[in-house]
Coordinates of C-alpha atoms in Angstrom, one line a residue:
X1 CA 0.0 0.0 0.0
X2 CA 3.0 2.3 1.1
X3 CA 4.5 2.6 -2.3
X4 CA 0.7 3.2 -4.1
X5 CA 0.1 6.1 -1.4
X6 CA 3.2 7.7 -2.2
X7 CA 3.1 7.7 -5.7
X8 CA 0.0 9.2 -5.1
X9 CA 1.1 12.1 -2.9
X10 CA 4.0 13.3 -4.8
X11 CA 2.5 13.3 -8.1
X12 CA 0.2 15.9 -6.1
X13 CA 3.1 17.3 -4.7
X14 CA 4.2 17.9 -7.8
X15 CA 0.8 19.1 -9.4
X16 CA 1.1 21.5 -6.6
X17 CA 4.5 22.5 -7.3
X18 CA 4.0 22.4 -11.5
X19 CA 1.4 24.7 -12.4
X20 CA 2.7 23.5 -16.1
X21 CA -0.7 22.3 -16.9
X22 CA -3.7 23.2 -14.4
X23 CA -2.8 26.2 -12.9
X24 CA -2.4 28.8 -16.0
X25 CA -4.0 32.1 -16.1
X26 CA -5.9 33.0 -19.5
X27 CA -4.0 36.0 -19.6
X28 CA 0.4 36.0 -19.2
X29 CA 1.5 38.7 -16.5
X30 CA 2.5 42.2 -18.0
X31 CA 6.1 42.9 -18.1
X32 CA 5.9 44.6 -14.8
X33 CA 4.5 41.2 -12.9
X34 CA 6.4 40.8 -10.1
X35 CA 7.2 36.7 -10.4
X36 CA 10.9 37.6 -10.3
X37 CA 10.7 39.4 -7.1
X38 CA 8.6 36.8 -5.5
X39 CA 11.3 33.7 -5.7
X40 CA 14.6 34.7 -6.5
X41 CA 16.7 32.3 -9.0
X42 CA 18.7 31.2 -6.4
X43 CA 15.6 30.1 -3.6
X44 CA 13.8 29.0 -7.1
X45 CA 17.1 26.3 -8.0
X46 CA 16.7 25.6 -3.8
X47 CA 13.4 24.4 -4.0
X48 CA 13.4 22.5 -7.5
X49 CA 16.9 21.0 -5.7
X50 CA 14.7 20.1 -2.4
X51 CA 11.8 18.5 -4.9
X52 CA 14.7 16.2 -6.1
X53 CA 16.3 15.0 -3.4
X54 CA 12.6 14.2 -1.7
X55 CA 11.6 12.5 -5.0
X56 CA 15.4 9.9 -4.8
X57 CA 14.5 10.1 -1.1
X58 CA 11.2 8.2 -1.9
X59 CA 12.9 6.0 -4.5
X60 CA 11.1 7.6 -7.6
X61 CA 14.6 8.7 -9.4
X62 CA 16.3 6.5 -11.7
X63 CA 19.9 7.7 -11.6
X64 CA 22.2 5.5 -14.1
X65 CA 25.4 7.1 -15.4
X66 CA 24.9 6.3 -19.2
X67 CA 20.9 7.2 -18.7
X68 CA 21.7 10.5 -17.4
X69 CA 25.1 11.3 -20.1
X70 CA 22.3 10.8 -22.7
X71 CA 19.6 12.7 -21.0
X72 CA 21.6 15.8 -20.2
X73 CA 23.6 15.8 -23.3
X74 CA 20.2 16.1 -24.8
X75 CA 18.8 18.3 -22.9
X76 CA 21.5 20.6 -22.5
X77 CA 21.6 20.8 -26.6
X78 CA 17.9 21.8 -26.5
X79 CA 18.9 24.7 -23.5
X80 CA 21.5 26.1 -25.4
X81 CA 19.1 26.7 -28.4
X82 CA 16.2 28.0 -26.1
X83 CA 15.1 31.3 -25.8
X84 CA 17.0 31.6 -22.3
X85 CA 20.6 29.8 -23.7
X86 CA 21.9 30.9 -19.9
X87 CA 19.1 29.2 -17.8
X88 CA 20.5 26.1 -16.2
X89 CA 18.7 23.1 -16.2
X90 CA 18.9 20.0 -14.8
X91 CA 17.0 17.0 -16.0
X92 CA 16.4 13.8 -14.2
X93 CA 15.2 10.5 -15.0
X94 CA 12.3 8.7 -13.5
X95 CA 11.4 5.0 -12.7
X96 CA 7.8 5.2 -13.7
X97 CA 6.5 4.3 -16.9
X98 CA 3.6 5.9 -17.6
X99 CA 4.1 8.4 -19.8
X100 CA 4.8 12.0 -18.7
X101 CA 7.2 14.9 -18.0
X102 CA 6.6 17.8 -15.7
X103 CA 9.0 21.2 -15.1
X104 CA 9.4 22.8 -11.9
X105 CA 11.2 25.7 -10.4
X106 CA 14.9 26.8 -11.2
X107 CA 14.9 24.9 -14.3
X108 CA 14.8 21.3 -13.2
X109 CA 12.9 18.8 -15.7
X110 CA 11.8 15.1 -14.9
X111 CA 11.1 12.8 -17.8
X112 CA 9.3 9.6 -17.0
X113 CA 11.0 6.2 -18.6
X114 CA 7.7 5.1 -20.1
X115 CA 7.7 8.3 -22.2
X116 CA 11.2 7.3 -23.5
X117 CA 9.9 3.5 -24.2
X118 CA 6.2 5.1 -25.8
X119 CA 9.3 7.0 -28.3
X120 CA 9.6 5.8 -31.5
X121 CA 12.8 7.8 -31.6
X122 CA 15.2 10.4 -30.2
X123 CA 13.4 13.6 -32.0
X124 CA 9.8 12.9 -29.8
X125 CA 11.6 12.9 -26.5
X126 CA 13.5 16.2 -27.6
X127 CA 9.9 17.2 -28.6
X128 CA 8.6 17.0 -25.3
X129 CA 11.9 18.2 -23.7
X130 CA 11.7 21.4 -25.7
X131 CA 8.1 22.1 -25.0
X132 CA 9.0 21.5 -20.9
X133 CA 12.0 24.3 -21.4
X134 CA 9.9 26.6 -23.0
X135 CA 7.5 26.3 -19.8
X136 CA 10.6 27.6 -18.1
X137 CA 11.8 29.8 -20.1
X138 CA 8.7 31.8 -20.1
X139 CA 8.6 31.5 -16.3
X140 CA 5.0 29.7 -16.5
X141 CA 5.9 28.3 -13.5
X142 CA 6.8 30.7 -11.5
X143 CA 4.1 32.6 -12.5
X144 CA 1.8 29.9 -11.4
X145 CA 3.5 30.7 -8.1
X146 CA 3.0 34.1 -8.1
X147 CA -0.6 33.9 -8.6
X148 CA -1.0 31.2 -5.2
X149 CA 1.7 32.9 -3.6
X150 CA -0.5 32.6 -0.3
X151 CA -0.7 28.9 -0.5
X152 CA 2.0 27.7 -3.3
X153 CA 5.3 27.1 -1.4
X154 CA 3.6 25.8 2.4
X155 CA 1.9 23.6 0.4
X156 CA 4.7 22.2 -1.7
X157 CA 6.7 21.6 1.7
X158 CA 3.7 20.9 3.6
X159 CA 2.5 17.8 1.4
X160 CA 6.1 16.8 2.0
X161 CA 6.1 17.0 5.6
X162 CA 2.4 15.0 5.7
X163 CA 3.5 12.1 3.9
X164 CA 6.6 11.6 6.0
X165 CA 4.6 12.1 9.5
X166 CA 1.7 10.0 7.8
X167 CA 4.7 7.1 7.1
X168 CA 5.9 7.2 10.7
X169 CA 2.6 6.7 12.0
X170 CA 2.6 3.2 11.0
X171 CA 0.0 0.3 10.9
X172 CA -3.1 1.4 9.0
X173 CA -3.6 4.7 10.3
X174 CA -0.3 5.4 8.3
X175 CA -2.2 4.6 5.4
X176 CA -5.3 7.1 6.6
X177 CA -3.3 9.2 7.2
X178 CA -1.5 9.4 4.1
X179 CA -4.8 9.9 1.8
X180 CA -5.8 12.6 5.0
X181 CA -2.9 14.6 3.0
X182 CA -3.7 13.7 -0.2
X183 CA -7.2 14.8 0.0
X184 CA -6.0 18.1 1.8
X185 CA -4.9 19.4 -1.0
X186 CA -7.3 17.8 -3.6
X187 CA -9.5 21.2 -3.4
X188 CA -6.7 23.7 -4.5
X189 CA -5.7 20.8 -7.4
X190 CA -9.0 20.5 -8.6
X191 CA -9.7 23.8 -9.2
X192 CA -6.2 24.7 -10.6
X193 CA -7.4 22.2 -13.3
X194 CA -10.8 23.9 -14.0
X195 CA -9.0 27.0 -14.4
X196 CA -6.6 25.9 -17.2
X197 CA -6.6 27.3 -20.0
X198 CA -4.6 27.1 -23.2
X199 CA -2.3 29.6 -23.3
X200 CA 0.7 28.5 -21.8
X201 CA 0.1 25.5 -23.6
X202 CA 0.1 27.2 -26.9
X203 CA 3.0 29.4 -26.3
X204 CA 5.2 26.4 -24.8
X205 CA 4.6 24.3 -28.2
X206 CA 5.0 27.3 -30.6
X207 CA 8.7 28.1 -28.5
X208 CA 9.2 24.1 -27.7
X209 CA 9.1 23.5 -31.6
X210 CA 11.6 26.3 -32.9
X211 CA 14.0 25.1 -30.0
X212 CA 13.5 21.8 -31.9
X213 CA 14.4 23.2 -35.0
X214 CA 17.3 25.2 -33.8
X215 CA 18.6 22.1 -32.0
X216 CA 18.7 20.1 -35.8
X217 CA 15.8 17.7 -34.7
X218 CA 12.6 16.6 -36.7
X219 CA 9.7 19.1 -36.4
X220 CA 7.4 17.2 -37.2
X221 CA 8.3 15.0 -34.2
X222 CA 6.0 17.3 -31.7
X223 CA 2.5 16.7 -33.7
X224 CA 3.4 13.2 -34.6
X225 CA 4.3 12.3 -30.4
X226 CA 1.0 14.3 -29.9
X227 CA -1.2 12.8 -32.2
X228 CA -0.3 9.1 -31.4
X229 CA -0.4 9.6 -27.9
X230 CA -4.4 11.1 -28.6
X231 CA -4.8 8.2 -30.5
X232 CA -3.5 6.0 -28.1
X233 CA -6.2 7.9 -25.3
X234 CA -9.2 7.0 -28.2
X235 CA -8.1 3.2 -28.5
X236 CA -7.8 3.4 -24.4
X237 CA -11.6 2.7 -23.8
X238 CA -11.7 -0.4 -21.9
X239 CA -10.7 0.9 -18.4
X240 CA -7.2 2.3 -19.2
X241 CA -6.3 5.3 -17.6
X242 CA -5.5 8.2 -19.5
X243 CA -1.5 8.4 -19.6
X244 CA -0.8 11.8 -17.1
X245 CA 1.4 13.3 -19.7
X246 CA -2.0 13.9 -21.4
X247 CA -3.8 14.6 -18.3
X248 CA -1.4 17.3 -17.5
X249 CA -0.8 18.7 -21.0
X250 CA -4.3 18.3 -22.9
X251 CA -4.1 17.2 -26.4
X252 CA -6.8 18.6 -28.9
X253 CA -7.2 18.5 -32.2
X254 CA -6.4 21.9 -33.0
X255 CA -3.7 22.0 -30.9
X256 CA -2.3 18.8 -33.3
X257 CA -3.3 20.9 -36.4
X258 CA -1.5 24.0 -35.2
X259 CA 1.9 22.0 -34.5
X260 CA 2.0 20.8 -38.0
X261 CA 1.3 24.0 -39.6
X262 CA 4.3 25.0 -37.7
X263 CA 6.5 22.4 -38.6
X264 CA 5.1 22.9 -42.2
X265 CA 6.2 26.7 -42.2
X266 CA 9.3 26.1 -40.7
X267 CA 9.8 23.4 -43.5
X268 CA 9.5 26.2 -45.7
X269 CA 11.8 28.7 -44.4
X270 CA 14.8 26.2 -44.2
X271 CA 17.0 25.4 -46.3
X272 CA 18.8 21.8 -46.7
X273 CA 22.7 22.5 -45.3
X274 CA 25.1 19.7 -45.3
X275 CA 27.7 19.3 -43.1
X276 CA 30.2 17.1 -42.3
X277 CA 30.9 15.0 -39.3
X278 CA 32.7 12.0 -38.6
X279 CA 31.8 9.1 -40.3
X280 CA 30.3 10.9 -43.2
X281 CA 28.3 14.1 -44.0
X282 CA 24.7 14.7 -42.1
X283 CA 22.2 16.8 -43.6
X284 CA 19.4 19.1 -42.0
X285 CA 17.2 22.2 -42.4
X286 CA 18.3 25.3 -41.2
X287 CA 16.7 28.7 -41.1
X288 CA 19.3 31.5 -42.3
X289 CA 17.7 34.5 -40.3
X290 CA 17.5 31.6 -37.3
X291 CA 19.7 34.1 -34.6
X292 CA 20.3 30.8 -33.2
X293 CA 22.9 30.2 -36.0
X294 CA 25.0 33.7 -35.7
X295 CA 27.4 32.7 -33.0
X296 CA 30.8 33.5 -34.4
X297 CA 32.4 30.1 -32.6
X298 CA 30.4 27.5 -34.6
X299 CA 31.2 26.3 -37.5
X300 CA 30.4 27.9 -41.1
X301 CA 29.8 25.1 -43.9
X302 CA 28.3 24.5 -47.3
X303 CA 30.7 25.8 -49.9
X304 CA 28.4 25.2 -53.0
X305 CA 26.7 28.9 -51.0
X306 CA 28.8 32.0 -51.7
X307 CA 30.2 33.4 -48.1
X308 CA 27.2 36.1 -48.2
X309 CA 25.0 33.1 -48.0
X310 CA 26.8 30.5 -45.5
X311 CA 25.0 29.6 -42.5
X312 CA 26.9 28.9 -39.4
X313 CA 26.1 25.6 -38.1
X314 CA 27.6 24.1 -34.6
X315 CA 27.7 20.3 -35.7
X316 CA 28.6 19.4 -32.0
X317 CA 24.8 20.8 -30.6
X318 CA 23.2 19.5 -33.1
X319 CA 20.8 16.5 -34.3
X320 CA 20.2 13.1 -32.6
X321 CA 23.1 11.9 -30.3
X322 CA 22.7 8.2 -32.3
X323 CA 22.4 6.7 -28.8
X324 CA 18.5 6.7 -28.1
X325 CA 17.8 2.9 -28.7
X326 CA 20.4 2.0 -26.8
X327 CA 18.9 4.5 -23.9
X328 CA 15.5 3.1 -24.4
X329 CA 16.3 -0.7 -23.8
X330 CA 18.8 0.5 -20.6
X331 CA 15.8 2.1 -19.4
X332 CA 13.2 -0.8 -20.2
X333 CA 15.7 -3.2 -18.1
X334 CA 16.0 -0.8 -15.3
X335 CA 12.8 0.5 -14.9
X336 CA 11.4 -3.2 -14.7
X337 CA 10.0 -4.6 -11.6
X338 CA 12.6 -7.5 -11.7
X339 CA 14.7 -8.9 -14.2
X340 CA 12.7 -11.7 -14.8
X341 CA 10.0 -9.5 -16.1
X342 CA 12.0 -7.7 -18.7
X343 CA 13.5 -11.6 -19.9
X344 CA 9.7 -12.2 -20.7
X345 CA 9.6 -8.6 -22.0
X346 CA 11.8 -9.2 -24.5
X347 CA 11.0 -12.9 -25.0
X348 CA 7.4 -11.6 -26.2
X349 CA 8.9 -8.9 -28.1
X350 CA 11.0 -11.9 -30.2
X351 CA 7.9 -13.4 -30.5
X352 CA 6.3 -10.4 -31.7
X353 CA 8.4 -8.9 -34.2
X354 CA 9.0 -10.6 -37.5
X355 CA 13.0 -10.0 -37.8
X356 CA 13.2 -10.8 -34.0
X357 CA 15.0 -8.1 -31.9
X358 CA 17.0 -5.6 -33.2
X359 CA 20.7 -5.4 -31.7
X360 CA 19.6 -2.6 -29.2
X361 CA 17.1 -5.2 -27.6
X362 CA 19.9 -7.8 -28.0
X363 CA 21.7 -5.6 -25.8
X364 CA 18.9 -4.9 -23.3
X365 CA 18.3 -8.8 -23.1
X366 CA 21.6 -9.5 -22.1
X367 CA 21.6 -6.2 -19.3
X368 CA 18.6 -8.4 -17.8
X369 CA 20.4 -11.8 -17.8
X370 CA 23.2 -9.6 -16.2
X371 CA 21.0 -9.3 -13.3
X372 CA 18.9 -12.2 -13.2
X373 CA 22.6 -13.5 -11.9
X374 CA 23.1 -14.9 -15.9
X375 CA 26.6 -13.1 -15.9
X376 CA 28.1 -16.0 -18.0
X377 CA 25.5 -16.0 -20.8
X378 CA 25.4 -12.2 -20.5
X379 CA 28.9 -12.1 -21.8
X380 CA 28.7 -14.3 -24.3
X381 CA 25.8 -12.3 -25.8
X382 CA 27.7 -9.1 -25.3
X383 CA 30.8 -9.9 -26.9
X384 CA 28.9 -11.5 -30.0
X385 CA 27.3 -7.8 -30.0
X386 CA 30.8 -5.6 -29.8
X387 CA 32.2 -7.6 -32.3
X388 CA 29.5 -5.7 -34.4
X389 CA 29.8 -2.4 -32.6
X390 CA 33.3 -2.2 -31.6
X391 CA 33.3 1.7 -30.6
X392 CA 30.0 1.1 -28.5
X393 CA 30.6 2.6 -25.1
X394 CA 27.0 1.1 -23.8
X395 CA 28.0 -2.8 -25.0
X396 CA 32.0 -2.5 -24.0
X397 CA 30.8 -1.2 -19.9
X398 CA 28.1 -4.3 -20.0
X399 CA 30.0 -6.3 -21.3
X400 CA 33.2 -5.4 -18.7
X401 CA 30.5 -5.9 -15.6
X402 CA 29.4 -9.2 -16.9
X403 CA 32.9 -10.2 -17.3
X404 CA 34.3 -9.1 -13.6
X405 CA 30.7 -11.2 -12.1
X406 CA 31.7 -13.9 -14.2
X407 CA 34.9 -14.3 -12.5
X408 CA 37.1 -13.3 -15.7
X409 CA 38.3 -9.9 -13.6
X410 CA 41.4 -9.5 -14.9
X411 CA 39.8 -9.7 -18.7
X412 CA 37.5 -6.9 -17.0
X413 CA 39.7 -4.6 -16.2
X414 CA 41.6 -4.6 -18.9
X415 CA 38.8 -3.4 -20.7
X416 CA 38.1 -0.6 -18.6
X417 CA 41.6 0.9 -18.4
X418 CA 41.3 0.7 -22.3
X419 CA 37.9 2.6 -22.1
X420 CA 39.6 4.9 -19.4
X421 CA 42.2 5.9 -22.0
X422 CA 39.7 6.5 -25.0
X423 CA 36.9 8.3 -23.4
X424 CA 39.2 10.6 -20.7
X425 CA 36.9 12.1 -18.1
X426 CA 33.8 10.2 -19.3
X427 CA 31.4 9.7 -16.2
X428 CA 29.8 6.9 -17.4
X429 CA 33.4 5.0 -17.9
X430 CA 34.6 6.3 -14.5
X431 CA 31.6 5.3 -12.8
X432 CA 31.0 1.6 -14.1
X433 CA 34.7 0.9 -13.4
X434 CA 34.7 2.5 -9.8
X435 CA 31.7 0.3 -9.2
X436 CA 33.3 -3.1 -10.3
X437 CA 36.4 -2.0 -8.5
X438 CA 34.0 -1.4 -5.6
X439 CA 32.4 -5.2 -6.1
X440 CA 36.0 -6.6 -6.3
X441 CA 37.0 -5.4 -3.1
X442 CA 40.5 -4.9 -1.3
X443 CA 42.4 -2.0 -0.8
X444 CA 44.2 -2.1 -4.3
X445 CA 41.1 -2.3 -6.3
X446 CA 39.9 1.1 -3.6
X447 CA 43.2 3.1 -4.1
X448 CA 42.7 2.5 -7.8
X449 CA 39.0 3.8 -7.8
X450 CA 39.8 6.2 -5.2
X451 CA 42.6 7.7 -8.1
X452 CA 40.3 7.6 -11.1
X453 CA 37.2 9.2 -9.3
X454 CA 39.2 11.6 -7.7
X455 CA 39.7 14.6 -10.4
X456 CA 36.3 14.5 -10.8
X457 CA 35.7 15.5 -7.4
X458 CA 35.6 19.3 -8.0
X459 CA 32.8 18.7 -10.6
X460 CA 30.4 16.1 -8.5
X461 CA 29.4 17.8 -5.5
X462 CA 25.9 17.4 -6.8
X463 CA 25.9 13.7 -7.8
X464 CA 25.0 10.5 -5.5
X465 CA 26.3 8.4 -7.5
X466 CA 30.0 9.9 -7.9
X467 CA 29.5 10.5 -3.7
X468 CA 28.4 6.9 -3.1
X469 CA 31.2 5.2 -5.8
X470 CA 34.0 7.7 -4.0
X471 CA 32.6 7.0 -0.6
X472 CA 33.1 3.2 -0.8
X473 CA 36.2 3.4 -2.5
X474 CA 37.3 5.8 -0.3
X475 CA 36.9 3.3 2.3
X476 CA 38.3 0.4 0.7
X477 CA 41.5 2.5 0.7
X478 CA 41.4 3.2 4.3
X479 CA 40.8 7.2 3.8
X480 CA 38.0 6.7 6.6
X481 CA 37.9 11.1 7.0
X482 CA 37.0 11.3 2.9
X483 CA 34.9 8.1 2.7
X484 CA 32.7 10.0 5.9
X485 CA 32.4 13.1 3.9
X486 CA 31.4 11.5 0.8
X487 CA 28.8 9.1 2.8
X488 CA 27.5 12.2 4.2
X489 CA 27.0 14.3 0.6
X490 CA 25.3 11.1 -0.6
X491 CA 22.6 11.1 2.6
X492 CA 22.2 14.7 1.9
X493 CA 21.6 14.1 -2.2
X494 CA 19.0 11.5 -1.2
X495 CA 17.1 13.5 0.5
X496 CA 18.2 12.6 4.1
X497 CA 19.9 15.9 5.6
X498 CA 19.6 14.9 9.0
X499 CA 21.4 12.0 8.3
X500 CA 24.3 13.5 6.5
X501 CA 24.4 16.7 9.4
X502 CA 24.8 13.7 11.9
X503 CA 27.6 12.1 10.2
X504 CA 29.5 15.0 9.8
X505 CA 29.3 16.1 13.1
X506 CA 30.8 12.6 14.4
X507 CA 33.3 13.3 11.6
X508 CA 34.4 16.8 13.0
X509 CA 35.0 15.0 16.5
X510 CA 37.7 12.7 14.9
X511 CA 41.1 13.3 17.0
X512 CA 42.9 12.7 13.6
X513 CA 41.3 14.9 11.3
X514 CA 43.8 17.6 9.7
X515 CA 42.9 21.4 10.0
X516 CA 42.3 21.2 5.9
X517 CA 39.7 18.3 6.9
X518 CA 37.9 20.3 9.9
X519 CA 37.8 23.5 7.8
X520 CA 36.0 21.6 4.8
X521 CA 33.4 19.8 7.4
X522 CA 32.9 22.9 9.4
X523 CA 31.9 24.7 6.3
X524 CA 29.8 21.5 4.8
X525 CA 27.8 21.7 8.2
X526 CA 26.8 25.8 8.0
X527 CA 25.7 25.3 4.2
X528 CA 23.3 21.9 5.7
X529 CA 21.9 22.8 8.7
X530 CA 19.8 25.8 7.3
X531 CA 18.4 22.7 4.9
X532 CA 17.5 20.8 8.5
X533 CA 16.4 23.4 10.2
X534 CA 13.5 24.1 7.4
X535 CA 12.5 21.1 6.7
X536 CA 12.4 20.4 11.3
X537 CA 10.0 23.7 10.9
X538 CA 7.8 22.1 8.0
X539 CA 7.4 18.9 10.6
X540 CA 9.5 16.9 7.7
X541 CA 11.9 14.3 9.6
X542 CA 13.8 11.4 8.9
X543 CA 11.8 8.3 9.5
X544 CA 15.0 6.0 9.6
X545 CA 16.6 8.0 12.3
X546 CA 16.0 6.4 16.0
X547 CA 14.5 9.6 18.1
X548 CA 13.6 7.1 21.1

């Protein structure tokens, strides 16, 4: 029942805190509306950051280093052809798989996995991605926050603190207690969604799909996610639900209509460039007067044009990153209930499909072996796989895990060092190896992870995965005072801030910790305990932490 409640509660949480959809005004604020005064940038980045941390607290996030490369490499293509090229963003994956995306406050955008597994390919995703960072560019959010600035933020932390007091109840009144919160807040929801209207809507598609454009993705992808996903809703009349992505962003006919005319008229203003990149030559549609295209550091191509005509064109932000099927299967394997169920995924898939599975599923077949403890298999399936995609980072790191778990370590590493020395600084690379250094254990296998991990220190201060992978391997190496603070970051990232204040404070009692040490804990407990504080004021607390 627990985990049924609390999908419940956040996604009101987040209806709450992503006035995207329900909560628009039929009219945008004048220039004068005062949404920037009401949440600055940085309070708006430390709520959106709270919302996250709650949201891995409760086990919703899907954090996987080749997952996330993909999704922000993406995503941060799409920002820096927005309107708003100098918003930061951060998107996040999600276990779920209905199909849905959402945008909050100081630029942080979830995508659910079963959006990416409904995608026929790369361009739809980006479709949806662009239309959730025009929501932010235009501030439709905040200005959904300006307009319940009485109620808005307590409830957002609120709902929080009533499903973690409603947990700790236990028994059934935790359960009671639970839909109590839920159905606190239904009033506000409900109305917010009678009072939508389709403004925002209409300007978020109209800036989403020349974002698209500018980014060198398919605009006709937008209409043709849309449209399938409306058809989808007709064919749904047996008792399905309606997916929440279309609960949350209404598809109408005319809305489909409009988006093609768009994409038709952009169609029209473009021109085919051609441009070449390794491997070949890659052609797309670019608009001349597009101000996207003017920087002075991108690239200027096309010499059948005469130079009062060439069209500057940055081939490294542009176009499909040529890794979405891969993505898609990863996610189908880890966003399964068990690996058992995504062997029988894929086994009625081969039943399904006439040529079988394609190599992508191949690969996500053998990722599930990998963890239904088939290591052995796994790595015979792999290695049958790389011999036809030798420069494929996402086959070579599965294939190095199943190797290591099937004893053949030595093989293992090799192959990571080799990938270390390719694809220098590559998270993804650093990360898999630090883990199956981890697995391997001793302090040889730590000092080495420890070494790798360690440049990227400086950069990570926001990840739990780097935090967890140094902490361990911190550990193995017998650096107990860094392997403390990195514990504590990755308590803190997971939404447990108690936690993580706690640790550091038995870490700053140490005898042997150096004045460089105390200094950086010291400072690492005045940034936290402001966090610990707010959320002790909103009734939020730890539920693991023994208060007897």
């Amino acid at each position: 029942m627990r985990p049924l409640l609390l999908s419940a509660a956040l996604t009101l949480a987040l209806a709450l805190a992503v006035p995207l959809a329900g909560a628009q005004e039929s009219k945008l604020p004048d220039i004068g509306s005062s949404a920037g005064e009401l949440l600055t940038p940085a309070r708006q980045a430390e709520y959106g950051g709270m919302m996250l941390r709650e949201l891995r607290n409760y086990g919703y996030l899907l954090d996987d280093p080749l997952v996330d490369d993909w999704l922000q490499t993406m995503g941060a293509r799409l920002g820096s052809n927005s309107a708003q090229p100098r918003q930061s963003y951060t998107f996040f994956m999600l276990k779920d798989r209905q199909i849905n995306a959402f945008a909050t406050l100081g630029g942080y955008i979830g995508v659910n996995a079963g959006l990416v597994l409904t995608a026929e390919r790369e361009d739809e995703v980006a479709a949806v991605l662009s239309h959730e960072i025009a929501h932010v560019t235009q501030q439709h959010v905040l200005r959904g926050v300006e307009r319940a600035q009485r109620d808005q933020i307590p409830i957002l932390l609120g709902m929080l603190a009533a499903i973690v007091a409603a947990q700790q109840a236990g028994g059934n009144s935790s359960g009671d207690a639970t839909m109590a919160a839920i159905t606190s807040g239904m009033g506000l929801m409900q109305q917010r969604q009678i009072n939508y209207t389709r403004s925002n809507e209409s300007e978020a598609d109209r800036l989403g799909i020349r974002t698209l454009a500018r980014s060198g993705y398919d605009v006709d992808a937008m209409a043709g996610f849309f449209e399938r996903m409306s058809a989808s809703m007709r064919g749904n009349q047996g008792g399905y639900s309606v997916p929440d992505f279309l609960q949350t962003h209404p598809v109408t006919t005319t809305r489909i209509s409009e988006a093609k005319a768009r994409a038709e008229q952009m169609k029209k203003d473009t021109v085919l460039l051609t441009t070449e990149v390794p491997g070949g030559v890659r052609q797309e549609r670019v608009n001349p007067s597009d101000p996207a295209l003017s920087d002075p550091l991108v690239r200027r191509s096309n010499p059948l044009l005469p130079a009062s005509m060439q069209i500057s064109v940055n081939s490294l932000s542009r176009g499909s990153t040529g890794q979405f099927e891969w993505a898609r299967e990863r996610l189908r394997v880890l966003s399964a209930d068990t690996p058992g169920d995504v062997i029988r995924e894929y086994e009625s898939l081969q039943r399904a499909q006439k040529n079988g599975l394609t190599e992508p599923q191949r690969y996500g077949l053998a990722l599930g072996r990998l963890r239904n403890s088939a290591a052995a298999q796994a790595s015979r399936d792999l290695a049958e796989l790389l011999r036809d995609h030798p420069d494929n980072v996402w086959v070579a790191l599965a294939l190095g895990e199943a190797e290591s778990r099937s004893g053949q370590q030595a093989q293992a590493n090799a192959r990571f060092e080799t990938l270390m020395r390719q694809h220098p600084g590559s998270r993804p690379v650093a990360l898999t190896y630090a883990t199956i250094l981890n697995e391997q254990g001793g302090r040889e296998a730590g000092q080495r992870a420890q070494a790798m991990l360690r440049p990227m220190l400086s950069q990570s201060g926001n990840d739990p995965v780097f935090q967890q992978r140094f902490a361990r391997a911190s550990e193995l190496a017998g650096d107990t005072t860094r392997a403390s603070e990195a514990y504590a970051e990755a308590a803190f990232l997971s939404g447990r801030p108690e936690q993580a204040l706690i640790q550091l404070q038995a870490l700053k009692r140490q005898p042997d910790l150096d004045y460089v040490g105390r200094a950086r804990v010291d400072a690492r407990i005045e940034s936290i305990t402001p966090t610990v504080l707010e959320m002790r004021r909103q009734g939020i607390d730890d539920p693991e932490l023994d208060r007897r």
